[in-house]
CSV table of C-alpha atoms and ligand atoms in Angstrom, one decimal:
chain,number,residue,atom,x,y,z
A,93,UNK,CA,-50.3,53.8,2.0
A,94,UNK,CA,-47.4,51.8,0.6
A,95,UNK,CA,-47.5,52.2,-3.2
A,96,UNK,CA,-44.4,50.2,-4.3
A,97,UNK,CA,-46.3,47.0,-5.1
A,98,UNK,CA,-48.7,49.0,-7.4
A,99,UNK,CA,-46.1,50.6,-9.6
A,100,UNK,CA,-45.6,49.3,-13.1
A,101,UNK,CA,-42.2,47.9,-14.2
A,102,UNK,CA,-41.6,51.1,-16.1
A,103,UNK,CA,-42.7,53.2,-13.0
A,104,UNK,CA,-40.3,51.2,-10.8
A,105,UNK,CA,-37.4,51.8,-13.1
A,106,UNK,CA,-37.8,55.6,-12.5
A,107,UNK,CA,-35.0,56.6,-10.1
A,108,UNK,CA,-33.7,60.0,-9.2
A,109,UNK,CA,-30.1,60.0,-10.6
A,110,UNK,CA,-27.2,60.3,-8.2
A,111,UNK,CA,-26.2,63.5,-9.8
A,112,UNK,CA,-29.6,65.1,-9.2
A,113,UNK,CA,-29.2,64.1,-5.5
A,114,UNK,CA,-25.7,65.5,-5.4
A,115,UNK,CA,-26.7,68.7,-7.3
A,116,UNK,CA,-29.3,69.4,-4.5
A,117,UNK,CA,-26.4,69.9,-2.3
A,118,UNK,CA,-25.3,72.7,-4.7
A,119,UNK,CA,-28.4,74.8,-3.8
A,120,UNK,CA,-26.3,77.2,-1.7
A,121,UNK,CA,-26.2,80.6,-3.5
A,122,UNK,CA,-22.5,81.0,-2.7
A,123,UNK,CA,-21.7,77.9,-4.8
A,124,UNK,CA,-20.6,78.7,-8.4
A,125,UNK,CA,-22.4,76.0,-10.4
A,126,UNK,CA,-20.9,75.0,-13.7
A,127,UNK,CA,-23.2,72.0,-13.7
A,128,UNK,CA,-26.4,72.7,-15.7
A,129,UNK,CA,-26.1,73.1,-19.5
A,130,UNK,CA,-28.1,76.4,-19.5
A,131,UNK,CA,-28.0,79.1,-22.1
A,132,UNK,CA,-26.6,82.5,-21.1
A,133,UNK,CA,-29.5,84.0,-19.1
A,134,UNK,CA,-28.1,87.6,-19.6
A,135,UNK,CA,-28.8,87.5,-23.3
A,136,UNK,CA,-32.2,86.0,-23.8
A,137,UNK,CA,-34.0,87.8,-26.7
A,138,UNK,CA,-36.7,89.1,-24.4
A,139,UNK,CA,-37.2,92.4,-26.3
A,140,UNK,CA,-37.6,90.6,-29.6
A,141,UNK,CA,-40.2,88.4,-28.0
A,142,UNK,CA,-42.0,91.4,-26.6
A,143,UNK,CA,-42.0,93.1,-30.1
A,144,UNK,CA,-43.4,89.9,-31.6
A,145,UNK,CA,-46.2,89.6,-29.0
A,146,UNK,CA,-47.1,93.3,-29.3
A,147,UNK,CA,-47.5,92.9,-33.1
A,148,UNK,CA,-50.1,90.1,-32.9
A,149,UNK,CA,-53.5,90.7,-34.5
A,150,UNK,CA,-56.6,88.9,-33.3
A,151,UNK,CA,-55.9,85.8,-35.5
A,152,UNK,CA,-52.4,85.3,-34.0
A,153,UNK,CA,-53.6,86.0,-30.4
A,154,UNK,CA,-56.2,83.3,-30.9
A,155,UNK,CA,-53.7,80.9,-32.4
A,156,UNK,CA,-51.3,81.5,-29.5
A,157,UNK,CA,-53.9,81.0,-26.7
A,158,UNK,CA,-56.0,78.3,-28.2
A,159,UNK,CA,-55.3,74.5,-28.4
A,160,UNK,CA,-53.5,73.7,-31.6
A,161,UNK,CA,-53.2,70.7,-33.9
A,162,UNK,CA,-50.9,67.9,-32.7
A,163,UNK,CA,-49.0,68.3,-36.0
A,164,UNK,CA,-48.1,71.8,-35.1
A,165,UNK,CA,-48.8,75.4,-36.0
A,166,UNK,CA,-48.7,75.6,-39.8
A,167,UNK,CA,-46.6,78.8,-40.1
A,168,UNK,CA,-44.1,77.3,-37.7
A,169,UNK,CA,-43.7,74.1,-39.7
A,170,UNK,CA,-43.1,76.2,-42.8
A,171,UNK,CA,-40.6,78.5,-41.0
A,172,UNK,CA,-38.7,75.5,-39.6
A,173,UNK,CA,-38.5,74.0,-43.1
A,174,UNK,CA,-37.0,77.2,-44.5
A,175,UNK,CA,-34.6,77.5,-41.5
A,176,UNK,CA,-33.2,74.0,-41.8
A,177,UNK,CA,-32.9,74.2,-45.6
A,178,UNK,CA,-30.5,77.0,-45.1
A,179,UNK,CA,-28.2,74.5,-43.4
A,180,UNK,CA,-28.2,72.3,-46.4
A,181,UNK,CA,-30.8,69.8,-45.2
A,182,UNK,CA,-33.2,68.8,-48.0
A,183,UNK,CA,-36.7,69.1,-46.7
A,184,UNK,CA,-38.5,68.0,-49.9
A,185,UNK,CA,-40.2,64.7,-49.1
A,186,UNK,CA,-39.6,65.1,-45.4
A,187,UNK,CA,-42.1,65.8,-42.6
A,188,UNK,CA,-41.6,68.1,-39.6
A,189,UNK,CA,-43.3,67.7,-36.2
A,190,UNK,CA,-43.0,70.4,-33.6
A,191,UNK,CA,-42.3,68.8,-30.2
A,192,UNK,CA,-42.1,69.9,-26.6
A,193,UNK,CA,-38.4,70.3,-26.6
A,194,UNK,CA,-35.8,68.0,-28.2
A,195,UNK,CA,-36.3,65.9,-25.1
A,196,UNK,CA,-39.8,65.0,-26.2
A,197,UNK,CA,-38.5,64.3,-29.7
A,198,UNK,CA,-36.1,61.7,-28.2
A,199,UNK,CA,-38.9,60.2,-26.2
A,200,UNK,CA,-41.4,60.0,-29.1
A,201,UNK,CA,-38.9,58.4,-31.3
A,202,UNK,CA,-37.9,55.9,-28.7
A,203,UNK,CA,-41.6,55.0,-28.1
A,204,UNK,CA,-42.1,54.5,-31.8
A,205,UNK,CA,-38.9,52.4,-32.4
A,206,UNK,CA,-38.2,50.5,-29.2
A,207,UNK,CA,-39.7,47.6,-27.3
A,208,UNK,CA,-38.3,46.5,-24.0
A,209,UNK,CA,-35.0,44.7,-24.6
A,210,UNK,CA,-34.2,46.4,-27.9
A,211,UNK,CA,-30.7,47.6,-28.5
A,212,UNK,CA,-29.9,51.2,-29.4
A,213,UNK,CA,-26.4,52.5,-30.1
A,214,UNK,CA,-25.1,55.6,-28.4
A,215,UNK,CA,-21.8,57.4,-28.0
A,216,UNK,CA,-19.7,56.9,-24.9
A,217,UNK,CA,-20.4,59.2,-23.2
A,218,UNK,CA,-23.8,60.5,-24.4
A,219,UNK,CA,-26.5,62.9,-23.5
A,220,UNK,CA,-27.9,62.0,-20.0
A,221,UNK,CA,-31.5,62.9,-21.0
A,222,UNK,CA,-31.4,60.4,-23.9
A,223,UNK,CA,-30.0,57.7,-21.6
A,224,UNK,CA,-32.9,58.2,-19.2
A,225,UNK,CA,-35.5,57.8,-22.0
A,226,UNK,CA,-33.8,54.7,-23.4
A,227,UNK,CA,-33.7,53.1,-20.0
A,228,UNK,CA,-37.2,54.2,-19.2
A,229,UNK,CA,-38.5,52.3,-22.3
A,230,UNK,CA,-36.5,49.2,-21.2
A,231,UNK,CA,-34.2,49.6,-24.2
A,232,UNK,CA,-30.6,48.5,-23.9
A,233,UNK,CA,-28.2,51.3,-24.9
A,234,UNK,CA,-24.8,50.0,-26.1
A,235,UNK,CA,-22.0,52.5,-26.0
A,236,UNK,CA,-19.5,53.3,-28.8
A,237,UNK,CA,-16.1,54.7,-28.2
A,238,UNK,CA,-15.3,58.2,-29.4
A,239,UNK,CA,-12.0,60.0,-30.0
A,240,UNK,CA,-11.3,63.6,-30.7
A,241,UNK,CA,-13.0,63.3,-34.1
A,242,UNK,CA,-16.2,61.8,-32.6
A,243,UNK,CA,-17.6,58.4,-32.9
A,244,UNK,CA,-15.0,55.8,-34.1
A,245,UNK,CA,-16.2,54.1,-37.3
A,246,UNK,CA,-14.3,50.8,-36.6
A,247,UNK,CA,-16.0,50.6,-33.2
A,248,UNK,CA,-19.4,51.1,-34.8
A,249,UNK,CA,-18.9,48.3,-37.3
A,250,UNK,CA,-17.5,46.0,-34.7
A,251,UNK,CA,-20.5,46.5,-32.4
A,252,UNK,CA,-23.0,46.1,-35.1
A,253,UNK,CA,-21.5,42.9,-36.4
A,254,UNK,CA,-21.0,41.6,-32.8
A,255,UNK,CA,-24.7,42.3,-32.1
A,256,UNK,CA,-25.7,40.6,-35.3
A,257,UNK,CA,-23.9,37.4,-34.2
A,258,UNK,CA,-26.2,37.4,-31.2
A,259,UNK,CA,-29.2,38.0,-33.5
A,260,UNK,CA,-29.6,41.5,-32.3
A,261,UNK,CA,-29.9,44.4,-34.6
A,262,UNK,CA,-29.8,47.9,-33.2
A,263,UNK,CA,-33.0,49.9,-33.6
A,264,UNK,CA,-31.0,53.1,-34.3
A,265,UNK,CA,-27.8,54.9,-33.7
A,266,UNK,CA,-28.4,58.0,-31.5
A,267,UNK,CA,-25.7,60.6,-32.0
A,268,UNK,CA,-25.1,64.2,-30.9
A,269,UNK,CA,-22.4,65.0,-33.5
A,270,UNK,CA,-21.7,68.7,-33.0
A,271,UNK,CA,-20.1,70.2,-29.8
A,272,UNK,CA,-21.4,67.1,-28.1
A,273,UNK,CA,-23.1,67.1,-24.7
A,274,UNK,CA,-21.2,66.3,-22.5
A,275,UNK,CA,-17.7,66.2,-24.2
A,276,UNK,CA,-17.8,69.3,-26.5
A,277,UNK,CA,-16.4,67.0,-29.2
A,278,UNK,CA,-17.4,67.4,-32.8
A,279,UNK,CA,-17.7,64.5,-35.3
A,280,UNK,CA,-15.4,65.5,-38.2
A,281,UNK,CA,-16.9,65.8,-41.7
A,282,UNK,CA,-15.0,62.7,-42.9
A,283,UNK,CA,-16.2,60.8,-39.9
A,284,UNK,CA,-19.8,61.8,-40.7
A,285,UNK,CA,-19.3,60.3,-44.2
A,286,UNK,CA,-17.9,57.1,-42.8
A,287,UNK,CA,-20.6,56.8,-40.1
A,288,UNK,CA,-23.4,57.5,-42.6
A,289,UNK,CA,-22.1,54.9,-45.0
A,290,UNK,CA,-21.6,52.3,-42.3
A,291,UNK,CA,-25.2,52.8,-41.1
A,292,UNK,CA,-26.3,52.6,-44.8
A,293,UNK,CA,-24.3,49.3,-45.3
A,294,UNK,CA,-25.7,47.7,-42.2
A,295,UNK,CA,-29.2,49.3,-42.5
A,296,UNK,CA,-29.3,51.1,-39.2
A,297,UNK,CA,-31.5,54.3,-38.8
A,298,UNK,CA,-29.7,57.3,-37.4
A,299,UNK,CA,-31.2,59.8,-34.9
A,300,UNK,CA,-29.2,63.0,-35.2
A,301,UNK,CA,-29.7,65.3,-32.2
A,302,UNK,CA,-28.0,68.5,-33.0
A,303,UNK,CA,-28.9,71.4,-30.7
A,304,UNK,CA,-25.6,73.3,-30.7
A,305,UNK,CA,-24.5,73.3,-34.3
A,306,UNK,CA,-25.1,77.0,-34.9
A,307,UNK,CA,-23.0,78.0,-31.8
A,308,UNK,CA,-19.6,77.5,-33.4
A,309,UNK,CA,-16.5,79.4,-32.4
A,310,UNK,CA,-14.4,78.3,-35.3
A,311,UNK,CA,-15.0,77.8,-39.0
A,312,UNK,CA,-18.4,78.2,-40.6
A,313,UNK,CA,-21.6,76.2,-41.2
A,314,UNK,CA,-19.9,74.1,-43.9
A,315,UNK,CA,-17.7,72.6,-41.2
A,316,UNK,CA,-20.7,71.3,-39.3
A,317,UNK,CA,-22.7,69.9,-42.2
A,318,UNK,CA,-25.2,67.4,-40.7
A,319,UNK,CA,-25.7,63.7,-41.3
A,320,UNK,CA,-29.1,64.6,-42.5
A,321,UNK,CA,-27.6,66.7,-45.3
A,322,UNK,CA,-25.9,63.5,-46.5
A,323,UNK,CA,-29.1,61.4,-46.3
A,324,UNK,CA,-29.3,59.7,-49.7
A,325,UNK,CA,-31.4,56.8,-48.5
A,326,UNK,CA,-33.7,58.5,-46.0
A,327,UNK,CA,-32.4,56.9,-42.9
A,328,UNK,CA,-31.6,60.0,-40.8
A,329,UNK,CA,-34.1,61.5,-38.4
A,330,UNK,CA,-33.0,64.9,-37.3
A,331,UNK,CA,-33.9,66.5,-34.0
A,332,UNK,CA,-33.8,70.3,-33.6
A,333,UNK,CA,-34.6,72.7,-30.7
A,334,UNK,CA,-35.3,76.3,-30.0
A,335,UNK,CA,-33.7,75.9,-26.5
A,336,UNK,CA,-30.2,77.2,-27.6
A,337,UNK,CA,-31.3,79.6,-30.4
A,338,UNK,CA,-34.2,81.3,-28.6
A,339,UNK,CA,-35.2,80.0,-25.1
A,340,UNK,CA,-35.4,76.7,-23.4
A,341,UNK,CA,-38.4,78.1,-21.4
A,342,UNK,CA,-40.5,77.9,-24.5
A,343,UNK,CA,-40.0,74.1,-24.5
A,344,UNK,CA,-40.1,73.8,-28.2
A,345,UNK,CA,-38.2,71.5,-30.5
A,346,UNK,CA,-38.9,69.5,-33.7
A,347,UNK,CA,-38.4,66.2,-35.5
A,348,UNK,CA,-37.5,66.3,-39.2
A,349,UNK,CA,-37.6,63.0,-41.0
A,350,UNK,CA,-39.3,60.5,-43.4
A,351,UNK,CA,-43.1,61.0,-43.2
A,352,UNK,CA,-43.8,57.4,-42.1
A,353,UNK,CA,-41.6,58.0,-39.0
A,354,UNK,CA,-42.9,61.5,-38.3
A,355,UNK,CA,-46.5,60.6,-38.6
A,356,UNK,CA,-46.1,57.8,-36.1
A,357,UNK,CA,-44.5,60.3,-33.7
A,358,UNK,CA,-47.5,62.6,-34.2
A,359,UNK,CA,-49.8,59.7,-33.3
A,360,UNK,CA,-47.7,59.0,-30.2
A,361,UNK,CA,-47.7,62.7,-29.3
A,362,UNK,CA,-51.6,62.9,-29.4
A,363,UNK,CA,-51.8,60.8,-26.2
A,364,UNK,CA,-48.8,62.6,-24.6
A,365,UNK,CA,-49.5,66.3,-24.6
A,366,UNK,CA,-52.0,66.7,-27.5
A,367,UNK,CA,-50.0,69.6,-28.8
A,368,UNK,CA,-46.9,71.6,-27.9
A,369,UNK,CA,-47.5,75.1,-26.4
A,370,UNK,CA,-49.4,77.1,-29.0
A,371,UNK,CA,-48.0,80.3,-27.5
A,372,UNK,CA,-44.4,79.1,-27.9
A,373,UNK,CA,-45.1,78.0,-31.5
A,374,UNK,CA,-46.5,81.3,-32.6
A,375,UNK,CA,-43.6,83.2,-30.9
A,376,UNK,CA,-41.1,80.9,-32.6
A,377,UNK,CA,-42.7,81.1,-36.0
A,378,UNK,CA,-42.6,84.9,-35.9
A,379,UNK,CA,-39.0,84.8,-34.5
A,380,UNK,CA,-37.8,82.8,-37.4
A,381,UNK,CA,-39.9,84.9,-39.9
A,382,UNK,CA,-38.3,88.1,-38.6
A,383,UNK,CA,-34.8,86.8,-39.0
A,384,UNK,CA,-34.1,87.2,-35.3
A,385,UNK,CA,-32.5,83.7,-35.1
A,386,UNK,CA,-29.5,84.8,-37.2
A,387,UNK,CA,-29.1,88.0,-35.2
A,388,UNK,CA,-29.2,86.0,-31.9
A,389,UNK,CA,-26.7,83.3,-33.0
A,390,UNK,CA,-24.4,85.9,-34.4
A,391,UNK,CA,-24.4,87.8,-31.1
A,392,UNK,CA,-24.0,84.6,-29.0
A,393,UNK,CA,-21.1,83.0,-30.8
A,394,UNK,CA,-18.4,85.5,-29.6
A,395,UNK,CA,-20.0,85.5,-26.1
A,396,UNK,CA,-19.8,81.7,-25.7
A,397,UNK,CA,-16.5,81.6,-27.5
A,398,UNK,CA,-14.9,84.1,-25.0
A,399,UNK,CA,-16.3,82.2,-22.1
A,400,UNK,CA,-15.0,79.0,-23.4
A,401,UNK,CA,-11.5,80.5,-24.1
A,402,UNK,CA,-11.4,81.9,-20.6
A,403,UNK,CA,-12.4,78.5,-19.1
A,404,UNK,CA,-9.7,76.7,-21.1
A,405,UNK,CA,-7.1,79.3,-20.1
A,406,UNK,CA,-8.0,79.1,-16.4
A,407,UNK,CA,-7.9,75.3,-16.5
A,408,UNK,CA,-4.4,75.5,-18.1
A,409,UNK,CA,-3.3,78.0,-15.4
A,410,UNK,CA,-4.9,76.3,-12.4
A,411,UNK,CA,-5.2,72.6,-12.8
A,412,UNK,CA,-2.5,70.3,-11.4
A,413,UNK,CA,-0.7,67.9,-13.7
A,414,UNK,CA,-2.6,64.8,-14.6
A,415,UNK,CA,-5.9,66.6,-15.4
A,416,UNK,CA,-6.8,67.0,-19.1
A,417,UNK,CA,-9.8,68.5,-20.9
A,418,UNK,CA,-11.5,68.7,-24.3
A,419,UNK,CA,-11.1,71.8,-26.6
A,420,UNK,CA,-14.6,72.5,-27.9
A,421,UNK,CA,-15.0,74.4,-31.2
A,422,UNK,CA,-18.5,75.5,-30.1
A,423,UNK,CA,-21.4,74.7,-27.8
A,424,UNK,CA,-21.6,74.9,-24.0
A,425,UNK,CA,-19.3,72.3,-22.5
A,426,UNK,CA,-15.8,71.0,-21.8
A,427,UNK,CA,-15.1,67.5,-20.5
A,428,UNK,CA,-12.4,66.9,-17.9
A,429,UNK,CA,-10.4,63.7,-17.3
A,430,UNK,CA,-9.1,63.4,-13.8
A,431,UNK,CA,-6.1,61.2,-12.8
A,432,UNK,CA,-7.3,57.6,-13.1
A,433,UNK,CA,-7.7,56.9,-9.4
A,434,UNK,CA,-9.8,60.0,-8.8
A,435,UNK,CA,-13.6,59.6,-8.5
A,436,UNK,CA,-15.6,62.6,-9.7
A,437,UNK,CA,-18.4,61.9,-7.2
A,438,UNK,CA,-16.0,62.2,-4.3
A,439,UNK,CA,-14.6,65.3,-5.9
A,440,UNK,CA,-18.0,66.8,-6.2
A,441,UNK,CA,-18.5,66.4,-2.4
A,442,UNK,CA,-15.2,68.0,-1.9
A,443,UNK,CA,-15.9,70.8,-4.4
A,444,UNK,CA,-19.1,71.7,-2.7
A,445,UNK,CA,-17.0,72.4,0.4
A,446,UNK,CA,-15.0,74.7,-1.9
A,447,UNK,CA,-18.2,76.3,-3.2
A,448,UNK,CA,-18.2,75.1,-6.7
A,449,UNK,CA,-20.2,72.4,-8.6
A,450,UNK,CA,-20.1,70.4,-11.8
A,451,UNK,CA,-21.7,67.3,-13.3
A,452,UNK,CA,-20.0,64.0,-12.6
A,453,UNK,CA,-19.0,61.7,-15.6
A,454,UNK,CA,-20.5,58.3,-14.9
A,455,UNK,CA,-24.2,59.1,-15.6
A,456,UNK,CA,-23.2,59.9,-19.2
A,457,UNK,CA,-21.7,56.5,-19.6
A,458,UNK,CA,-24.0,53.6,-20.4
A,459,UNK,CA,-21.2,51.1,-19.7
A,460,UNK,CA,-20.6,52.1,-16.1
A,461,UNK,CA,-17.4,54.0,-16.9
A,462,UNK,CA,-16.6,57.6,-16.6
A,463,UNK,CA,-15.9,57.7,-12.9
A,464,UNK,CA,-12.8,60.0,-13.4
A,465,UNK,CA,-14.6,62.3,-15.8
A,466,UNK,CA,-16.7,65.4,-15.3
A,467,UNK,CA,-18.6,68.0,-17.3
A,468,UNK,CA,-18.1,71.8,-16.9
A,469,UNK,CA,-20.5,74.2,-18.6
A,470,UNK,CA,-19.2,77.7,-19.4
A,471,UNK,CA,-22.4,78.9,-21.0
A,472,UNK,CA,-24.3,80.4,-18.1
A,473,UNK,CA,-21.5,81.6,-15.9
A,474,UNK,CA,-20.1,85.1,-16.0
A,475,UNK,CA,-16.4,85.6,-16.8
A,476,UNK,CA,-15.7,86.3,-13.1
A,477,UNK,CA,-17.5,83.2,-12.1
A,478,UNK,CA,-15.6,81.1,-14.6
A,479,UNK,CA,-12.3,82.4,-13.3
A,480,UNK,CA,-13.2,81.9,-9.7
A,481,UNK,CA,-15.0,78.6,-10.3
A,482,UNK,CA,-12.1,77.0,-12.0
A,483,UNK,CA,-9.8,78.2,-9.3
A,484,UNK,CA,-12.0,76.7,-6.6
A,485,UNK,CA,-12.3,73.4,-8.6
A,486,UNK,CA,-8.5,73.2,-8.9
A,487,UNK,CA,-8.3,73.7,-5.2
A,488,UNK,CA,-10.7,70.8,-4.6
A,489,UNK,CA,-8.7,68.6,-7.0
A,490,UNK,CA,-5.4,69.4,-5.3
A,491,UNK,CA,-6.9,68.6,-1.9
A,492,UNK,CA,-7.8,65.1,-3.2
A,493,UNK,CA,-4.4,64.4,-4.7
B,796,PLP,C1,-27.9,66.8,-26.9
B,796,PLP,C2,-29.2,67.3,-26.3
B,796,PLP,N1,-30.3,66.9,-26.7
B,796,PLP,C3,-31.5,67.3,-26.2
B,796,PLP,C4,-31.5,68.3,-25.2
B,796,PLP,C5,-32.8,68.7,-24.7
B,796,PLP,O1,-33.2,69.9,-25.2
B,796,PLP,P1,-34.6,70.6,-25.1
B,796,PLP,O2,-34.4,71.7,-24.1
B,796,PLP,O3,-35.0,71.1,-26.4
B,796,PLP,O4,-35.6,69.6,-24.6
B,796,PLP,C6,-30.3,68.8,-24.8
B,796,PLP,C7,-30.3,69.8,-23.7
B,796,PLP,O5,-29.4,70.1,-23.0
B,796,PLP,C8,-29.1,68.3,-25.3
B,796,PLP,O6,-27.9,68.8,-24.9
């Protein structure tokens, strides 16, 4: 049967991205993949999770294996509130909704805020998973330039006023301010002040998606103070996730924000998955209560930091002139700029012959740009793989010059 004519407009918009297709070519086990933004699989806190599960009494076993409320497992909501308060976020008067990963948080918020044709503001480049959601809902993501301090405030103001002249007002600004996916760039503290006050002046809600902020290699928590921590007029909705501080396999994140927004997300969630995994929620509640999160992040910071340092050193040593890259202060990624004429999709095909893979730049760009960019993840490769992978990539770049 031919189904095409039966698909909805939204169903027809669903397309496999070019990068997914290209990444399928990278299935060869000899290929060193620096593509996926995966946490270090060597160091998942498996023993801690085992201890947690072994300690469960009948009540917790039932809570973990039974359906749960859409609004989340109560003790988890309390633990998240305590955890985020420690980073300077005021939780009083705010609501928290556990979600099935940060990905579902983005999706619920988009569903609650956007009709087809609505404008949303995003960074250039921005998180690919968010772009897919915005496009899926028929929204129109408008890209904002960044520099090495993050989103450029003048650009934000210009875009907002330009849109207003066309009677369009953005539904929200979506930002990933700390060790951004894909660039690794961090929005400086003064920029955060400026961006917040511009959004306040022009009355634009902010969705702050901040999965990596605890994984810093330099400075301390005060250097990565969130937009939500500045939120005097209740306009910031903050997305968090357990994917980088516990395990992405649990598929657990959360939305923290004004109750009228969060309660709508909860209503939307009812018809999506009824509740996030009860099992994951009970594990995560106990993980936070036991203080394992601080132990884990303290352990992972130097591990990610040394992987990043090695990758940057290898890039410096191996890459031909004309290639540059970002210098992340935390997180999982560095972002490469190739010589202007070089196309990262063609380079990927060449790289696969050299047995190395990465993610191409253009899918992160909502303006069709980024052809000469690419993202490298250092998070889930061993030190040996990083060294060898960068060497192979440099070989592929040289063969295209
Ligand atoms: C910026 C950003 N937001 C959201 C996500 C999705 O996270 P989760 O695994 O919690 O769905 C990721 C994952 O890579 C990310 O980098």
